[in-house]
PDB file of C-alpha atoms in Angstrom:
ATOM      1  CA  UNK L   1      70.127 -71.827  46.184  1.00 66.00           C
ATOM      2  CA  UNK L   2      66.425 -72.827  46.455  1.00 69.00           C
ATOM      3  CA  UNK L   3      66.528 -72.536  49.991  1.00 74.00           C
ATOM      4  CA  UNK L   4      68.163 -69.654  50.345  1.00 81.00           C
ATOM      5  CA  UNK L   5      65.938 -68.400  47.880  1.00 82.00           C
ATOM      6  CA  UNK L   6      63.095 -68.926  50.119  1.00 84.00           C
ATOM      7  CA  UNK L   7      64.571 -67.787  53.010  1.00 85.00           C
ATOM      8  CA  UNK L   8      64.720 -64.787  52.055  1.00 88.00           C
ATOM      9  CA  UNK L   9      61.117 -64.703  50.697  1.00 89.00           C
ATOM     10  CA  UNK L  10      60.145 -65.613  54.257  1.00 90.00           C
ATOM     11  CA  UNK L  11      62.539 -62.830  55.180  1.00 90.00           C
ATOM     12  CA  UNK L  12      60.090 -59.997  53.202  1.00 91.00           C
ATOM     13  CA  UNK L  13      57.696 -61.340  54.110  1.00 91.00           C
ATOM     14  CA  UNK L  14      58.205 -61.072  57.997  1.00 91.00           C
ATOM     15  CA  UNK L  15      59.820 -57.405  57.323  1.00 91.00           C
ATOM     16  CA  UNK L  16      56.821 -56.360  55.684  1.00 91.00           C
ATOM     17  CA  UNK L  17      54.492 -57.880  58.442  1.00 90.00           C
ATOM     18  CA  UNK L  18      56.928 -56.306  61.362  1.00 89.00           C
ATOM     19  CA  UNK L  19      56.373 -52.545  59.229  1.00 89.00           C
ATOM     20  CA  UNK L  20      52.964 -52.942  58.419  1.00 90.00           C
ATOM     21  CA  UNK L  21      51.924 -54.308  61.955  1.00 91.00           C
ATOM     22  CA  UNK L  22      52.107 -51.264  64.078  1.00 89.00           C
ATOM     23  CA  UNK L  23      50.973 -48.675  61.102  1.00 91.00           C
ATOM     24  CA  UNK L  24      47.330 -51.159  60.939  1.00 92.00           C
ATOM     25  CA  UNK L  25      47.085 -50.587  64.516  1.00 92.00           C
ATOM     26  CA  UNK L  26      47.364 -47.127  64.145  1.00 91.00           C
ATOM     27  CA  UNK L  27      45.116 -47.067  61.313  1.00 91.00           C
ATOM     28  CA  UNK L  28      42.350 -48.833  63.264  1.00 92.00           C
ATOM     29  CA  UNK L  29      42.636 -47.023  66.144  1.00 91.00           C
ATOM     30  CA  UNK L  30      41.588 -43.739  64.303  1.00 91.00           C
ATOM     31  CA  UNK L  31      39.184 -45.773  61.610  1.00 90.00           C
ATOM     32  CA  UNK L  32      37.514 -47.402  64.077  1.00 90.00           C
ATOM     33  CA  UNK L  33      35.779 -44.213  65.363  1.00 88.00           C
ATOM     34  CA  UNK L  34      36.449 -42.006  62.342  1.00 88.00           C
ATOM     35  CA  UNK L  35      35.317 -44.237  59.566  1.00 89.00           C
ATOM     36  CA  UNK L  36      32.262 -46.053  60.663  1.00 89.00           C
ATOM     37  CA  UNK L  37      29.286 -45.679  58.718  1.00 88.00           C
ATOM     38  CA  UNK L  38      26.433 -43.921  60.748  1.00 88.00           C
ATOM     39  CA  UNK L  39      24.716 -46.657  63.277  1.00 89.00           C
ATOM     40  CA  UNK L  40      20.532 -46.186  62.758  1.00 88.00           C
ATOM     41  CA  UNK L  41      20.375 -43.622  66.014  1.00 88.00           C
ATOM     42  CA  UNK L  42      22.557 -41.205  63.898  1.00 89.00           C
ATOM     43  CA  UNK L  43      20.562 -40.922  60.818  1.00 90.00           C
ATOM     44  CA  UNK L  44      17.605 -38.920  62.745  1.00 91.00           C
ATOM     45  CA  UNK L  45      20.154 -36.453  63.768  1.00 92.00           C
ATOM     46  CA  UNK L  46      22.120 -36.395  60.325  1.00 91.00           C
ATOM     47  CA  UNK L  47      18.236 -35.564  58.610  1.00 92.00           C
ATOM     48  CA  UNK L  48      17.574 -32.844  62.023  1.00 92.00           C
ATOM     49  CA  UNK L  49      21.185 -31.195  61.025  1.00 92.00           C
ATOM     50  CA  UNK L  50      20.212 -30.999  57.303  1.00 93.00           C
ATOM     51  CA  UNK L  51      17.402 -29.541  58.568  1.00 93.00           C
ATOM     52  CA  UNK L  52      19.266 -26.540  60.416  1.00 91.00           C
ATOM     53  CA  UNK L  53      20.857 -25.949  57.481  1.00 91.00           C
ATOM     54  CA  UNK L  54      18.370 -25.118  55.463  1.00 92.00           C
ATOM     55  CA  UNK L  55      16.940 -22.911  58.622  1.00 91.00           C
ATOM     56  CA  UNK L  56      20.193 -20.926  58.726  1.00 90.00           C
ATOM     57  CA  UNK L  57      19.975 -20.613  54.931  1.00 89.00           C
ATOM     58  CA  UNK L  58      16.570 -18.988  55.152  1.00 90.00           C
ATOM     59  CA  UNK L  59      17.179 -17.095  58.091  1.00 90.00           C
ATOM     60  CA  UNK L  60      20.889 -15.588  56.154  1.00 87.00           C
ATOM     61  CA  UNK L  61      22.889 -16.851  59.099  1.00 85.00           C
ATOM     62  CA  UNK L  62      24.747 -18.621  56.420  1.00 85.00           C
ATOM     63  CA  UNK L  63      25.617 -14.949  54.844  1.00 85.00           C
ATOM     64  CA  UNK L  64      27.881 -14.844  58.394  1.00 87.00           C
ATOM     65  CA  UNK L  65      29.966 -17.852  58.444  1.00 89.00           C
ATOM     66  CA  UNK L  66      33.851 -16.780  58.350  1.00 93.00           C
ATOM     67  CA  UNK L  67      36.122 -17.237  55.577  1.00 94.00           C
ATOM     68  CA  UNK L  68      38.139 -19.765  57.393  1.00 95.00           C
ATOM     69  CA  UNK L  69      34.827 -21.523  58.299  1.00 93.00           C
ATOM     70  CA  UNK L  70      33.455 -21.493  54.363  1.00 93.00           C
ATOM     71  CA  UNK L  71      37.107 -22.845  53.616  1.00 96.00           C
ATOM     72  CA  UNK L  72      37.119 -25.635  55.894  1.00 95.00           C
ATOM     73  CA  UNK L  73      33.430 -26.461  55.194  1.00 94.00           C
ATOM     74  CA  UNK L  74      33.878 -26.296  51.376  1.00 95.00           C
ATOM     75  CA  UNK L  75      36.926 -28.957  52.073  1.00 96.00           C
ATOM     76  CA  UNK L  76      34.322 -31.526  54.214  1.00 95.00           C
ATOM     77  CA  UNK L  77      32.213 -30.936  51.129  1.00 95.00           C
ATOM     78  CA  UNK L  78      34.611 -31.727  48.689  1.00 96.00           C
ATOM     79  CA  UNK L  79      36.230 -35.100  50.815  1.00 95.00           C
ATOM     80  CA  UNK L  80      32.333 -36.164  50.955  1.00 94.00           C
ATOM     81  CA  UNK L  81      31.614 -35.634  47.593  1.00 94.00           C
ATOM     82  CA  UNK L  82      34.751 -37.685  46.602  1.00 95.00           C
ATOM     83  CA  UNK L  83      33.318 -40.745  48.552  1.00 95.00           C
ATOM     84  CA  UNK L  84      30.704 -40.827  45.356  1.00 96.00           C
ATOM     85  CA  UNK L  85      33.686 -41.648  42.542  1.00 95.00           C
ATOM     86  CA  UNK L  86      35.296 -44.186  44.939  1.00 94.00           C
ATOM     87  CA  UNK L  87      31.931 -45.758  44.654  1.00 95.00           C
ATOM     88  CA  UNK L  88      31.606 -45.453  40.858  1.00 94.00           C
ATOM     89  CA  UNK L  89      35.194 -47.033  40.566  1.00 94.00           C
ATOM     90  CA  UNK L  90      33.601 -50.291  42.921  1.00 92.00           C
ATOM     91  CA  UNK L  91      30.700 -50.255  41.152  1.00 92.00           C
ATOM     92  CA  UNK L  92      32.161 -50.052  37.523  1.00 92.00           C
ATOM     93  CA  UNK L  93      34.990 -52.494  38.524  1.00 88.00           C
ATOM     94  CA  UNK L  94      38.120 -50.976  37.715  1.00 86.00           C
ATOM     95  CA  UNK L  95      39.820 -47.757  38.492  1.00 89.00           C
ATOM     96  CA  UNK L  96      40.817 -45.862  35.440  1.00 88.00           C
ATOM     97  CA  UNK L  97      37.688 -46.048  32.371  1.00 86.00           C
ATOM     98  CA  UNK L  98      35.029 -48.711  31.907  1.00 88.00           C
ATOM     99  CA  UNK L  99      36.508 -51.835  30.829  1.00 85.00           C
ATOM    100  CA  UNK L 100      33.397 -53.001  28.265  1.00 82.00           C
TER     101      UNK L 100
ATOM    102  CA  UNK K   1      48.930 -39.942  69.409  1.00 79.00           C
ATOM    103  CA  UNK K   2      46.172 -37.386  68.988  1.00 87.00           C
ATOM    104  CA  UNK K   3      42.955 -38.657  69.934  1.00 89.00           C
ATOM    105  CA  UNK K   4      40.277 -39.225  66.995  1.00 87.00           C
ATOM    106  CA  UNK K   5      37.573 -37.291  66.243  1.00 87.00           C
ATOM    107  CA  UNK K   6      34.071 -37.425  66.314  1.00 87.00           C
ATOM    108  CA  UNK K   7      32.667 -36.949  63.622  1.00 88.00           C
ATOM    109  CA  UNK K   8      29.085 -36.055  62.768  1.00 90.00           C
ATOM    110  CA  UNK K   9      25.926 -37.764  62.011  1.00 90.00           C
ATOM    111  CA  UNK K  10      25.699 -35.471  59.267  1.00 92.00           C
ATOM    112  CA  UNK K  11      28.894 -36.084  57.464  1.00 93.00           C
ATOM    113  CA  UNK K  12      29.089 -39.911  58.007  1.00 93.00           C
ATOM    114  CA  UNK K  13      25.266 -40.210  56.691  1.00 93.00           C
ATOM    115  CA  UNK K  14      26.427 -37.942  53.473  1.00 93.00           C
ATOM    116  CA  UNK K  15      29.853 -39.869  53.229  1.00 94.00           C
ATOM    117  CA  UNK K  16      28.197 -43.415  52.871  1.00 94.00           C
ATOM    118  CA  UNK K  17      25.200 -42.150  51.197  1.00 94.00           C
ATOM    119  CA  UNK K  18      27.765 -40.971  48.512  1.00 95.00           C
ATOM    120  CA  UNK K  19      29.285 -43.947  48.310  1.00 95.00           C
ATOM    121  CA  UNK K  20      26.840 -46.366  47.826  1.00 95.00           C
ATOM    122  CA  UNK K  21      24.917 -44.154  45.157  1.00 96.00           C
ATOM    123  CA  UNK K  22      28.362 -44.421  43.521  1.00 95.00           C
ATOM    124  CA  UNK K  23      28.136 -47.657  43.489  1.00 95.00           C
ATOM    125  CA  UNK K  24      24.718 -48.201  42.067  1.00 95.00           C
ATOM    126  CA  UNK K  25      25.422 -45.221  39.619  1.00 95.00           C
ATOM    127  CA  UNK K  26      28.892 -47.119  38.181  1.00 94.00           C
ATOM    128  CA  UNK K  27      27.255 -50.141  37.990  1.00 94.00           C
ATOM    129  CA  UNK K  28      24.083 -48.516  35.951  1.00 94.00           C
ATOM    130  CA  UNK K  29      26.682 -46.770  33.690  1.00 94.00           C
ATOM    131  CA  UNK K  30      28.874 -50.177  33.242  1.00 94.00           C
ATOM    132  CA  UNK K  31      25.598 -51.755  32.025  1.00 94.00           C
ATOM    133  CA  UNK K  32      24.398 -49.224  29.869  1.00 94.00           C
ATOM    134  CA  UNK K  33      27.696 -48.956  28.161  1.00 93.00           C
ATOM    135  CA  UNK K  34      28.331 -52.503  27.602  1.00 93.00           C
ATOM    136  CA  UNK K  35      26.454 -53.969  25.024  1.00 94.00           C
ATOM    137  CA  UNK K  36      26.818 -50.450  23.277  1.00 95.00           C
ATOM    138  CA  UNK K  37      30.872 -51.256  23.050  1.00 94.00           C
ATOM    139  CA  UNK K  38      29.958 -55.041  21.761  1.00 94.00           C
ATOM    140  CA  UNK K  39      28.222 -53.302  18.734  1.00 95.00           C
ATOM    141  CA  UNK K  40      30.378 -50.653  18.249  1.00 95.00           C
ATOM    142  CA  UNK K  41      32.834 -53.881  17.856  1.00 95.00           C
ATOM    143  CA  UNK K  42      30.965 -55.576  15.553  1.00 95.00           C
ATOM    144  CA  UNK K  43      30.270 -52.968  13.442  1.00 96.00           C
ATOM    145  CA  UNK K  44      34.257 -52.270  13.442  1.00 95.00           C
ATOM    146  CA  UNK K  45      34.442 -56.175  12.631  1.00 95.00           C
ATOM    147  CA  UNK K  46      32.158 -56.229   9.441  1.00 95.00           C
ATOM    148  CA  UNK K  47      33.784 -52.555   8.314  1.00 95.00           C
ATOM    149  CA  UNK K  48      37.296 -54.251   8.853  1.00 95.00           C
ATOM    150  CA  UNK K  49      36.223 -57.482   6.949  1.00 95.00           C
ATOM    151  CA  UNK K  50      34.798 -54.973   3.718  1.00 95.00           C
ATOM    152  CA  UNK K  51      38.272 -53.124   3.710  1.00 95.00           C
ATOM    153  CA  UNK K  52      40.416 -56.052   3.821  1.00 94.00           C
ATOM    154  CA  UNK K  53      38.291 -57.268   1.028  1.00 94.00           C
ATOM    155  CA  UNK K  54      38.625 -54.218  -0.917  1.00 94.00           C
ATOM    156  CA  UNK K  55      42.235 -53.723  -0.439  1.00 93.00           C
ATOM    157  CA  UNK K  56      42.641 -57.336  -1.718  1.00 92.00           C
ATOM    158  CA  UNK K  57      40.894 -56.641  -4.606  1.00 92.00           C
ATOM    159  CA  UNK K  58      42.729 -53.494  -5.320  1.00 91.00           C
ATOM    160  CA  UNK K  59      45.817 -54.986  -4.628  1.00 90.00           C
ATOM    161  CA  UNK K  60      44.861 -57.980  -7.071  1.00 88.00           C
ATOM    162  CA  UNK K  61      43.845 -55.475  -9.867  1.00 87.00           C
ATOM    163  CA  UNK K  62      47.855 -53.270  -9.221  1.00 85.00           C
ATOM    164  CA  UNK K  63      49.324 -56.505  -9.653  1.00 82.00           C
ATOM    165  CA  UNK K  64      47.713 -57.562 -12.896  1.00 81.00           C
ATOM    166  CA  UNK K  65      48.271 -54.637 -14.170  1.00 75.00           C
ATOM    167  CA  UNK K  66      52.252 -54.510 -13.452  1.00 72.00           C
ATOM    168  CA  UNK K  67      53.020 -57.653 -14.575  1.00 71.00           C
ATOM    169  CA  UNK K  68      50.857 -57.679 -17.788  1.00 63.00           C
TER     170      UNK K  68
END
């Protein structure tokens, strides 16, 4: 019984390595390009593009963006802006409440 | 498999930025709540400590009574 016991531990566990292989691999393939923090060339441009925004702003260019646009750009907003509670749940150490 | 994006400066600079004031804000929180719990709890402790006393006494004082 022991041994069969762990056989079919060892039998999870390769199932689960077996599913979870190929889905990593996808995973990586898009994280690898999607999800790298900006290297130190892209910073410039990420301070020049704040900049334009502002410009637009002033000029009322922004006034003219479509409603599918504002949508889609209110949704980047919102995903970016979630980025800041996954950091307060790292930097608090837990997920739900501060554990004091 | 559709081929992944590029995304730009703008939003990976904003992304991380987010995330590691996160970070530093949690952290700043954590610390500023924690020794405000610990006295919260020892106030509870010494309030706990006075009631249990009191109750005992009251207690004490029903029982005397009943059974003289």
């Amino acid at each position: 019984p022991l041994a069969s016991k762990h056989q079919t531990l060892q039998q999870i566990f390769i199932t689960a390595l077996t599913y979870s292989k190929p889905r990593l691999a996808t995973f990586w393939h898009y994280a690898r390009v999607e999800l790298v923090p900006p290297s130190p060339a892209e910073i410039p441009k990420a301070i020049e593009a704040v900049k334009g925004l502002i410009r637009s702003y002033q000029t009322g260019r922004l006034g003219q963006t479509t409603v599918k646009d504002a949508i889609r750009n209110g949704l980047v907003t919102t995903e970016v802006l979630m980025w800041f509670y996954i950091g307060e749940c790292i930097g608090k150490g837990g997920i739900v409440g501060y554990d004091v | 498999m559709v081929p992944p994006v590029a995304v730009s400066p703008l939003i990976k600079t904003a992304r991380y930025s987010a995330l590691i004031a996160g970070i530093i804000y949690g952290k700043r929180r954590y610390d500023h709540l924690k020794p405000i719990a610990a006295e919260e709890r020892r106030i509870e402790e010494e309030e706990k400590k006075v009631r249990e006393e009191q109750e005992r006494i009251a207690k004490q004082l029903a029982e005397d009574s009943i059974l003289k």
